[in-house]
């Protein structure tokens, strides 16, 4: 997607500059990283105006922050946008906010608590009953608890919110995604996942001292690790699968869950629009980005940074089998 008129030397220099940024944390994850990358010749172009006209997109966690901004940008590109929210009043407020910014926006609310599997099933039935086709699903809903909590289904809450709920929702919506002929599923992960390996021996975080930030990062690692497997599983239905991390964004979730981090890093945090950038690009870019990979700032990234965090395909398959059993999913 690099413009053909950019000289080869300039492209090589841009790749080197991007790699230097990626080798840091502050330089890559902060607002500085996105601004610097946008100035490079290798920066992929924005989606075309009305790139999502006649397309339908579901965004979970769309009541505020990156999810709400993502929904707004998708509406600007012409999409019909379904706001998946746990609190209906927040969804209604977000609908009004989007319509004020995007006159004529086609936006509706879907009540869903992604951590509650019965709620996921109800929401999926509703979507399938009113939407003959679904072109993009964006799994953005997130939670960072202070203490270990179990859902009504008996699962640790970050695992349910970031892994089990999104997997079940995607599987249930496969008929609508299949009807699109060329659909996309995007998992919004976190750079925090770089600090954790794949907790395949204790996916419910039942052992050791529980820390909410670790639980969050562990389950975000699970999301990313499953993407290649899901890309293979859903390819037969024409469904592409992506994971990405938005960098450090100044959102209500960060303020509530990580107040110390927010106070320290606030001058360098990305706004919600910058956090949503790569999500929207993955949803709307033409040609479609290659399925099965991990992205940050519109480029493919390695899923590993630190020693001791790598896993192999056997570990991924063990995690998948745990999830499949927990959700009673079919083999294919």
mmCIF file of C-alpha atoms in Angstrom:
data_model
loop_
_atom_site.group_PDB
_atom_site.id
_atom_site.type_symbol
_atom_site.label_atom_id
_atom_site.label_comp_id
_atom_site.label_asym_id
_atom_site.label_seq_id
_atom_site.Cartn_x
_atom_site.Cartn_y
_atom_site.Cartn_z
ATOM 1 C CA UNK A 1 0.000 0.000 0.000
ATOM 2 C CA UNK A 2 3.056 2.231 -0.209
ATOM 3 C CA UNK A 3 2.472 4.754 -3.020
ATOM 4 C CA UNK A 4 4.239 3.605 -6.181
ATOM 5 C CA UNK A 5 5.859 7.020 -6.730
ATOM 6 C CA UNK A 6 7.849 6.873 -3.487
ATOM 7 C CA UNK A 7 11.525 6.159 -4.340
ATOM 8 C CA UNK A 8 12.923 2.862 -3.120
ATOM 9 C CA UNK A 9 15.521 4.620 -0.980
ATOM 10 C CA UNK A 10 12.836 6.686 0.729
ATOM 11 C CA UNK A 11 10.799 3.557 1.432
ATOM 12 C CA UNK A 12 13.835 1.844 2.970
ATOM 13 C CA UNK A 13 14.556 4.899 5.121
ATOM 14 C CA UNK A 14 10.909 4.977 6.229
ATOM 15 C CA UNK A 15 11.009 1.314 7.208
ATOM 16 C CA UNK A 16 14.190 1.931 9.199
ATOM 17 C CA UNK A 17 12.634 4.896 10.991
ATOM 18 C CA UNK A 18 9.527 2.875 11.767
ATOM 19 C CA UNK A 19 11.644 0.012 13.123
ATOM 20 C CA UNK A 20 13.533 2.419 15.395
ATOM 21 C CA UNK A 21 10.221 3.691 16.768
ATOM 22 C CA UNK A 22 8.944 0.155 17.212
ATOM 23 C CA UNK A 23 12.048 -0.731 19.201
ATOM 24 C CA UNK A 24 11.001 1.727 21.892
ATOM 25 C CA UNK A 25 7.865 1.853 24.019
ATOM 26 C CA UNK A 26 7.238 5.558 24.606
ATOM 27 C CA UNK A 27 8.258 6.375 21.049
ATOM 28 C CA UNK A 28 5.931 3.788 19.541
ATOM 29 C CA UNK A 29 2.900 3.685 21.830
ATOM 30 C CA UNK A 30 2.533 7.403 22.589
ATOM 31 C CA UNK A 31 1.060 10.183 20.464
ATOM 32 C CA UNK A 32 4.612 10.908 19.298
ATOM 33 C CA UNK A 33 4.795 7.558 17.536
ATOM 34 C CA UNK A 34 1.659 8.034 15.481
ATOM 35 C CA UNK A 35 2.605 11.587 14.493
ATOM 36 C CA UNK A 36 6.068 10.472 13.403
ATOM 37 C CA UNK A 37 4.762 7.522 11.402
ATOM 38 C CA UNK A 38 2.158 9.622 9.605
ATOM 39 C CA UNK A 39 5.016 11.731 8.228
ATOM 40 C CA UNK A 40 6.823 8.727 6.729
ATOM 41 C CA UNK A 41 6.500 7.865 3.015
ATOM 42 C CA UNK A 42 5.498 4.287 3.903
ATOM 43 C CA UNK A 43 2.343 5.410 5.768
ATOM 44 C CA UNK A 44 -0.640 3.623 4.138
ATOM 45 C CA UNK A 45 -3.295 5.914 2.737
ATOM 46 C CA UNK A 46 -6.604 6.607 4.422
ATOM 47 C CA UNK A 47 -9.686 4.608 3.399
ATOM 48 C CA UNK A 48 -11.576 6.188 0.530
ATOM 49 C CA UNK A 49 -14.544 8.432 1.216
ATOM 50 C CA UNK A 50 -17.672 6.254 1.623
ATOM 51 C CA UNK A 51 -15.470 3.136 1.701
ATOM 52 C CA UNK A 52 -18.087 1.452 3.908
ATOM 53 C CA UNK A 53 -21.221 2.559 2.104
ATOM 54 C CA UNK A 54 -23.817 -0.245 2.209
ATOM 55 C CA UNK A 55 -21.717 -2.065 4.832
ATOM 56 C CA UNK A 56 -22.829 -2.988 8.350
ATOM 57 C CA UNK A 57 -20.420 -2.906 11.286
ATOM 58 C CA UNK A 58 -20.842 -4.037 14.900
ATOM 59 C CA UNK A 59 -18.589 -2.419 17.519
ATOM 60 C CA UNK A 60 -18.617 -3.700 21.090
ATOM 61 C CA UNK A 61 -17.678 -1.421 23.961
ATOM 62 C CA UNK A 62 -18.985 1.477 21.864
ATOM 63 C CA UNK A 63 -20.415 3.581 24.682
ATOM 64 C CA UNK A 64 -17.320 5.736 25.188
ATOM 65 C CA UNK A 65 -13.629 6.156 24.437
ATOM 66 C CA UNK A 66 -12.040 4.392 21.489
ATOM 67 C CA UNK A 67 -15.170 2.343 20.769
ATOM 68 C CA UNK A 68 -17.404 5.411 20.433
ATOM 69 C CA UNK A 69 -14.844 7.264 18.316
ATOM 70 C CA UNK A 70 -14.350 4.197 16.159
ATOM 71 C CA UNK A 71 -18.108 4.014 15.579
ATOM 72 C CA UNK A 72 -18.187 7.702 14.632
ATOM 73 C CA UNK A 73 -15.407 7.312 12.082
ATOM 74 C CA UNK A 74 -17.046 4.227 10.596
ATOM 75 C CA UNK A 75 -20.295 6.164 10.224
ATOM 76 C CA UNK A 76 -18.354 8.922 8.454
ATOM 77 C CA UNK A 77 -17.246 6.293 5.920
ATOM 78 C CA UNK A 78 -20.876 5.439 5.224
ATOM 79 C CA UNK A 79 -21.348 2.322 7.355
ATOM 80 C CA UNK A 80 -24.466 1.312 9.199
ATOM 81 C CA UNK A 81 -23.062 1.010 12.720
ATOM 82 C CA UNK A 82 -24.392 -1.163 15.530
ATOM 83 C CA UNK A 83 -23.208 -0.001 18.938
ATOM 84 C CA UNK A 84 -22.740 -2.970 21.246
ATOM 85 C CA UNK A 85 -23.117 -1.597 24.776
ATOM 86 C CA UNK A 86 -23.758 -2.978 28.248
ATOM 87 C CA UNK A 87 -25.539 0.179 29.453
ATOM 88 C CA UNK A 88 -28.367 1.253 27.102
ATOM 89 C CA UNK A 89 -28.299 4.885 28.276
ATOM 90 C CA UNK A 90 -24.651 5.179 27.232
ATOM 91 C CA UNK A 91 -25.559 3.734 23.853
ATOM 92 C CA UNK A 92 -28.348 6.254 23.392
ATOM 93 C CA UNK A 93 -26.014 9.112 24.303
ATOM 94 C CA UNK A 94 -23.400 7.852 21.837
ATOM 95 C CA UNK A 95 -26.000 7.607 19.071
ATOM 96 C CA UNK A 96 -26.920 11.280 19.634
ATOM 97 C CA UNK A 97 -23.253 12.280 19.706
ATOM 98 C CA UNK A 98 -22.516 10.482 16.426
ATOM 99 C CA UNK A 99 -25.570 11.883 14.666
ATOM 100 C CA UNK A 100 -24.618 15.397 15.748
ATOM 101 C CA UNK A 101 -21.174 14.878 14.179
ATOM 102 C CA UNK A 102 -22.300 12.846 11.157
ATOM 103 C CA UNK A 103 -25.698 14.095 9.932
ATOM 104 C CA UNK A 104 -27.805 11.244 8.611
ATOM 105 C CA UNK A 105 -25.648 8.581 10.275
ATOM 106 C CA UNK A 106 -27.280 5.145 10.383
ATOM 107 C CA UNK A 107 -26.584 4.082 13.977
ATOM 108 C CA UNK A 108 -28.424 1.687 16.290
ATOM 109 C CA UNK A 109 -27.818 0.173 19.727
ATOM 110 C CA UNK A 110 -27.406 -3.530 20.527
ATOM 111 C CA UNK A 111 -27.686 -4.416 24.204
ATOM 112 C CA UNK A 112 -24.871 -6.806 25.086
ATOM 113 C CA UNK A 113 -22.712 -7.659 28.056
ATOM 114 C CA UNK A 114 -19.834 -9.475 26.385
ATOM 115 C CA UNK A 115 -18.817 -11.123 29.685
ATOM 116 C CA UNK A 116 -22.265 -12.723 30.055
ATOM 117 C CA UNK A 117 -22.602 -15.612 27.610
ATOM 118 C CA UNK A 118 -26.409 -15.601 27.783
ATOM 119 C CA UNK A 119 -26.357 -11.898 26.876
ATOM 120 C CA UNK A 120 -24.021 -12.674 23.973
ATOM 121 C CA UNK A 121 -26.438 -15.298 22.685
ATOM 122 C CA UNK A 122 -29.410 -12.939 22.943
ATOM 123 C CA UNK A 123 -27.543 -10.173 21.152
ATOM 124 C CA UNK A 124 -26.434 -12.519 18.379
ATOM 125 C CA UNK A 125 -29.998 -13.740 17.855
ATOM 126 C CA UNK A 126 -31.170 -10.135 17.635
ATOM 127 C CA UNK A 127 -28.501 -9.126 15.135
ATOM 128 C CA UNK A 128 -29.186 -12.160 12.944
ATOM 129 C CA UNK A 129 -32.910 -11.395 13.002
ATOM 130 C CA UNK A 130 -32.513 -7.823 11.734
ATOM 131 C CA UNK A 131 -29.278 -7.857 9.705
ATOM 132 C CA UNK A 132 -29.118 -10.130 6.666
ATOM 133 C CA UNK A 133 -25.421 -9.368 6.299
ATOM 134 C CA UNK A 134 -22.642 -8.236 8.620
ATOM 135 C CA UNK A 135 -19.419 -6.933 7.112
ATOM 136 C CA UNK A 136 -17.247 -6.109 10.119
ATOM 137 C CA UNK A 137 -17.227 -7.048 13.819
ATOM 138 C CA UNK A 138 -14.910 -5.070 16.093
ATOM 139 C CA UNK A 139 -14.258 -6.598 19.518
ATOM 140 C CA UNK A 140 -13.405 -3.544 21.573
ATOM 141 C CA UNK A 141 -15.185 -4.156 24.903
ATOM 142 C CA UNK A 142 -12.726 -4.376 27.776
ATOM 143 C CA UNK A 143 -12.471 -4.542 31.542
ATOM 144 C CA UNK A 144 -9.672 -4.151 34.069
ATOM 145 C CA UNK A 145 -10.923 -5.284 37.491
ATOM 146 C CA UNK A 146 -9.279 -4.503 40.819
ATOM 147 C CA UNK A 147 -10.026 -7.960 42.234
ATOM 148 C CA UNK A 148 -10.697 -11.382 40.772
ATOM 149 C CA UNK A 149 -14.337 -11.664 39.764
ATOM 150 C CA UNK A 150 -16.349 -14.518 38.302
ATOM 151 C CA UNK A 151 -19.140 -14.033 35.791
ATOM 152 C CA UNK A 152 -22.563 -15.655 36.033
ATOM 153 C CA UNK A 153 -21.099 -18.471 33.914
ATOM 154 C CA UNK A 154 -18.278 -19.037 36.416
ATOM 155 C CA UNK A 155 -15.447 -17.583 34.307
ATOM 156 C CA UNK A 156 -12.845 -15.028 35.372
ATOM 157 C CA UNK A 157 -14.170 -11.711 34.120
ATOM 158 C CA UNK A 158 -11.273 -10.578 31.893
ATOM 159 C CA UNK A 159 -11.164 -13.988 30.225
ATOM 160 C CA UNK A 160 -14.907 -13.816 29.611
ATOM 161 C CA UNK A 161 -14.792 -10.228 28.329
ATOM 162 C CA UNK A 162 -11.729 -10.409 26.097
ATOM 163 C CA UNK A 163 -11.707 -14.013 24.925
ATOM 164 C CA UNK A 164 -14.767 -16.193 25.555
ATOM 165 C CA UNK A 165 -17.451 -13.607 24.841
ATOM 166 C CA UNK A 166 -15.870 -12.353 21.596
ATOM 167 C CA UNK A 167 -15.250 -15.915 20.378
ATOM 168 C CA UNK A 168 -18.839 -16.924 21.039
ATOM 169 C CA UNK A 169 -20.233 -13.772 19.444
ATOM 170 C CA UNK A 170 -18.133 -14.237 16.303
ATOM 171 C CA UNK A 171 -19.079 -17.890 15.993
ATOM 172 C CA UNK A 172 -22.787 -17.129 16.391
ATOM 173 C CA UNK A 173 -22.597 -14.316 13.819
ATOM 174 C CA UNK A 174 -20.801 -16.425 11.213
ATOM 175 C CA UNK A 175 -23.941 -16.765 9.037
ATOM 176 C CA UNK A 176 -24.216 -12.976 8.687
ATOM 177 C CA UNK A 177 -20.461 -12.584 8.224
ATOM 178 C CA UNK A 178 -20.523 -15.333 5.609
ATOM 179 C CA UNK A 179 -23.319 -13.546 3.746
ATOM 180 C CA UNK A 180 -21.017 -10.558 3.269
ATOM 181 C CA UNK A 181 -18.688 -12.635 1.110
ATOM 182 C CA UNK A 182 -15.672 -10.691 2.356
ATOM 183 C CA UNK A 183 -16.030 -9.755 6.018
ATOM 184 C CA UNK A 184 -13.569 -8.783 8.723
ATOM 185 C CA UNK A 185 -13.240 -9.382 12.461
ATOM 186 C CA UNK A 186 -10.942 -7.104 14.470
ATOM 187 C CA UNK A 187 -9.736 -7.784 18.028
ATOM 188 C CA UNK A 188 -8.636 -4.635 19.857
ATOM 189 C CA UNK A 189 -5.768 -5.824 22.026
ATOM 190 C CA UNK A 190 -3.263 -3.896 24.132
ATOM 191 C CA UNK A 191 0.447 -3.263 24.120
ATOM 192 C CA UNK A 192 0.365 -4.594 27.665
ATOM 193 C CA UNK A 193 0.093 -8.095 26.253
ATOM 194 C CA UNK A 194 3.801 -7.889 25.377
ATOM 195 C CA UNK A 195 4.599 -8.366 29.071
ATOM 196 C CA UNK A 196 2.836 -11.726 29.356
ATOM 197 C CA UNK A 197 3.219 -15.208 28.000
ATOM 198 C CA UNK A 198 0.307 -17.452 27.096
ATOM 199 C CA UNK A 199 -1.258 -18.602 30.382
ATOM 200 C CA UNK A 200 -2.457 -21.885 28.960
ATOM 201 C CA UNK A 201 -1.992 -23.773 32.241
ATOM 202 C CA UNK A 202 -4.172 -21.342 34.188
ATOM 203 C CA UNK A 203 -6.475 -19.459 31.778
ATOM 204 C CA UNK A 204 -8.942 -18.596 34.569
ATOM 205 C CA UNK A 205 -6.163 -16.990 36.695
ATOM 206 C CA UNK A 206 -7.092 -19.175 39.680
ATOM 207 C CA UNK A 207 -3.510 -19.594 40.913
ATOM 208 C CA UNK A 208 -1.198 -17.096 42.610
ATOM 209 C CA UNK A 209 -1.826 -13.505 43.613
ATOM 210 C CA UNK A 210 -4.417 -11.925 41.355
ATOM 211 C CA UNK A 211 -3.575 -8.582 39.769
ATOM 212 C CA UNK A 212 -6.076 -6.888 37.491
ATOM 213 C CA UNK A 213 -3.465 -5.395 35.158
ATOM 214 C CA UNK A 214 -1.843 -8.818 34.731
ATOM 215 C CA UNK A 215 -5.218 -10.459 34.061
ATOM 216 C CA UNK A 216 -5.917 -7.797 31.454
ATOM 217 C CA UNK A 217 -2.568 -8.305 29.733
ATOM 218 C CA UNK A 218 -2.802 -12.107 29.876
ATOM 219 C CA UNK A 219 -6.174 -12.182 28.165
ATOM 220 C CA UNK A 220 -5.078 -9.648 25.578
ATOM 221 C CA UNK A 221 -2.178 -12.009 24.817
ATOM 222 C CA UNK A 222 -4.745 -14.784 24.364
ATOM 223 C CA UNK A 223 -6.640 -12.691 21.821
ATOM 224 C CA UNK A 224 -3.555 -12.123 19.719
ATOM 225 C CA UNK A 225 -2.365 -15.732 19.943
ATOM 226 C CA UNK A 226 -5.691 -17.060 18.647
ATOM 227 C CA UNK A 227 -5.907 -14.789 15.600
ATOM 228 C CA UNK A 228 -3.911 -16.988 13.162
ATOM 229 C CA UNK A 229 -5.943 -20.033 14.197
ATOM 230 C CA UNK A 230 -9.230 -18.140 13.788
ATOM 231 C CA UNK A 231 -8.118 -16.767 10.430
ATOM 232 C CA UNK A 232 -7.646 -20.341 9.226
ATOM 233 C CA UNK A 233 -10.898 -21.550 10.813
ATOM 234 C CA UNK A 234 -13.057 -18.791 9.338
ATOM 235 C CA UNK A 235 -11.359 -18.442 5.948
ATOM 236 C CA UNK A 236 -13.838 -20.900 4.447
ATOM 237 C CA UNK A 237 -16.555 -18.315 5.178
ATOM 238 C CA UNK A 238 -14.593 -15.448 3.635
ATOM 239 C CA UNK A 239 -13.892 -13.916 7.051
ATOM 240 C CA UNK A 240 -10.559 -12.153 7.594
ATOM 241 C CA UNK A 241 -9.305 -11.815 11.175
ATOM 242 C CA UNK A 242 -7.012 -9.151 12.596
ATOM 243 C CA UNK A 243 -5.645 -8.112 15.985
ATOM 244 C CA UNK A 244 -4.199 -4.711 16.760
ATOM 245 C CA UNK A 245 -3.165 -2.512 19.635
ATOM 246 C CA UNK A 246 -4.027 1.198 19.681
ATOM 247 C CA UNK A 247 -1.078 2.455 21.685
ATOM 248 C CA UNK A 248 -1.561 4.464 24.860
ATOM 249 C CA UNK A 249 -4.872 6.313 24.620
ATOM 250 C CA UNK A 250 -6.458 8.864 26.928
ATOM 251 C CA UNK A 251 -9.838 7.203 27.478
ATOM 252 C CA UNK A 252 -12.276 6.981 30.418
ATOM 253 C CA UNK A 253 -11.219 3.349 30.895
ATOM 254 C CA UNK A 254 -7.584 4.326 31.407
ATOM 255 C CA UNK A 255 -8.547 7.106 33.820
ATOM 256 C CA UNK A 256 -10.647 4.740 35.921
ATOM 257 C CA UNK A 257 -8.424 1.657 35.841
ATOM 258 C CA UNK A 258 -4.923 3.187 35.777
ATOM 259 C CA UNK A 259 -5.104 6.635 37.417
ATOM 260 C CA UNK A 260 -1.393 6.700 38.300
ATOM 261 C CA UNK A 261 -0.350 5.844 34.752
ATOM 262 C CA UNK A 262 -2.801 8.427 33.422
ATOM 263 C CA UNK A 263 -1.403 11.212 35.637
ATOM 264 C CA UNK A 264 2.185 10.399 34.700
ATOM 265 C CA UNK A 265 1.726 9.880 30.952
ATOM 266 C CA UNK A 266 -1.175 12.175 30.147
ATOM 267 C CA UNK A 267 0.878 14.616 28.021
ATOM 268 C CA UNK A 268 1.964 11.741 25.779
ATOM 269 C CA UNK A 269 -1.303 9.819 25.531
ATOM 270 C CA UNK A 270 -3.137 9.529 22.232
ATOM 271 C CA UNK A 271 -6.654 10.893 21.980
ATOM 272 C CA UNK A 272 -9.517 8.543 21.149
ATOM 273 C CA UNK A 273 -9.360 9.451 17.470
ATOM 274 C CA UNK A 274 -5.725 8.378 17.238
ATOM 275 C CA UNK A 275 -6.485 5.223 19.215
ATOM 276 C CA UNK A 276 -9.235 4.308 16.757
ATOM 277 C CA UNK A 277 -7.127 4.963 13.657
ATOM 278 C CA UNK A 278 -5.815 1.474 12.919
ATOM 279 C CA UNK A 279 -9.123 -0.170 13.867
ATOM 280 C CA UNK A 280 -10.941 1.893 11.254
ATOM 281 C CA UNK A 281 -8.189 1.304 8.713
ATOM 282 C CA UNK A 282 -8.386 -2.473 9.223
ATOM 283 C CA UNK A 283 -12.167 -2.301 8.791
ATOM 284 C CA UNK A 284 -12.187 -0.184 5.647
ATOM 285 C CA UNK A 285 -8.858 -0.322 3.790
ATOM 286 C CA UNK A 286 -8.778 -1.442 0.167
ATOM 287 C CA UNK A 287 -7.205 -3.742 -0.737
ATOM 288 C CA UNK A 288 -7.987 -5.630 2.434
ATOM 289 C CA UNK A 289 -5.064 -6.085 4.851
ATOM 290 C CA UNK A 290 -3.746 -9.641 5.025
ATOM 291 C CA UNK A 291 -5.643 -11.835 7.471
ATOM 292 C CA UNK A 292 -4.183 -13.487 10.563
ATOM 293 C CA UNK A 293 -1.766 -10.831 11.780
ATOM 294 C CA UNK A 294 -1.132 -8.326 14.569
ATOM 295 C CA UNK A 295 -1.101 -4.606 13.703
ATOM 296 C CA UNK A 296 -0.119 -1.276 15.216
ATOM 297 C CA UNK A 297 -0.213 2.084 13.420
ATOM 298 C CA UNK A 298 -1.314 0.460 10.140
ATOM 299 C CA UNK A 299 1.643 -1.929 9.932
ATOM 300 C CA UNK A 300 2.136 -5.572 10.830
ATOM 301 C CA UNK A 301 4.026 -6.070 14.062
ATOM 302 C CA UNK A 302 5.681 -8.905 15.895
ATOM 303 C CA UNK A 303 3.554 -10.290 18.709
ATOM 304 C CA UNK A 304 6.645 -10.649 20.938
ATOM 305 C CA UNK A 305 9.052 -8.207 22.531
ATOM 306 C CA UNK A 306 10.317 -9.772 25.762
ATOM 307 C CA UNK A 307 12.179 -13.037 26.423
ATOM 308 C CA UNK A 308 10.100 -15.762 27.997
ATOM 309 C CA UNK A 309 6.783 -14.664 26.502
ATOM 310 C CA UNK A 310 6.834 -16.749 23.335
ATOM 311 C CA UNK A 311 4.580 -19.739 22.806
ATOM 312 C CA UNK A 312 4.238 -22.421 20.165
ATOM 313 C CA UNK A 313 1.345 -23.797 18.125
ATOM 314 C CA UNK A 314 0.800 -26.569 20.658
ATOM 315 C CA UNK A 315 0.133 -23.980 23.381
ATOM 316 C CA UNK A 316 -2.293 -22.116 21.111
ATOM 317 C CA UNK A 317 -4.142 -25.324 20.329
ATOM 318 C CA UNK A 318 -4.431 -26.108 24.053
ATOM 319 C CA UNK A 319 -5.922 -22.663 24.658
ATOM 320 C CA UNK A 320 -8.302 -23.105 21.729
ATOM 321 C CA UNK A 321 -9.458 -26.468 23.004
ATOM 322 C CA UNK A 322 -10.136 -24.928 26.423
ATOM 323 C CA UNK A 323 -12.193 -22.138 24.820
ATOM 324 C CA UNK A 324 -14.016 -24.495 22.492
ATOM 325 C CA UNK A 325 -14.980 -26.748 25.410
ATOM 326 C CA UNK A 326 -16.033 -23.790 27.572
ATOM 327 C CA UNK A 327 -18.286 -22.492 24.806
ATOM 328 C CA UNK A 328 -19.362 -25.864 23.378
ATOM 329 C CA UNK A 329 -18.267 -24.827 19.891
ATOM 330 C CA UNK A 330 -18.319 -27.177 16.898
ATOM 331 C CA UNK A 331 -15.086 -28.609 15.530
ATOM 332 C CA UNK A 332 -15.357 -26.460 12.410
#
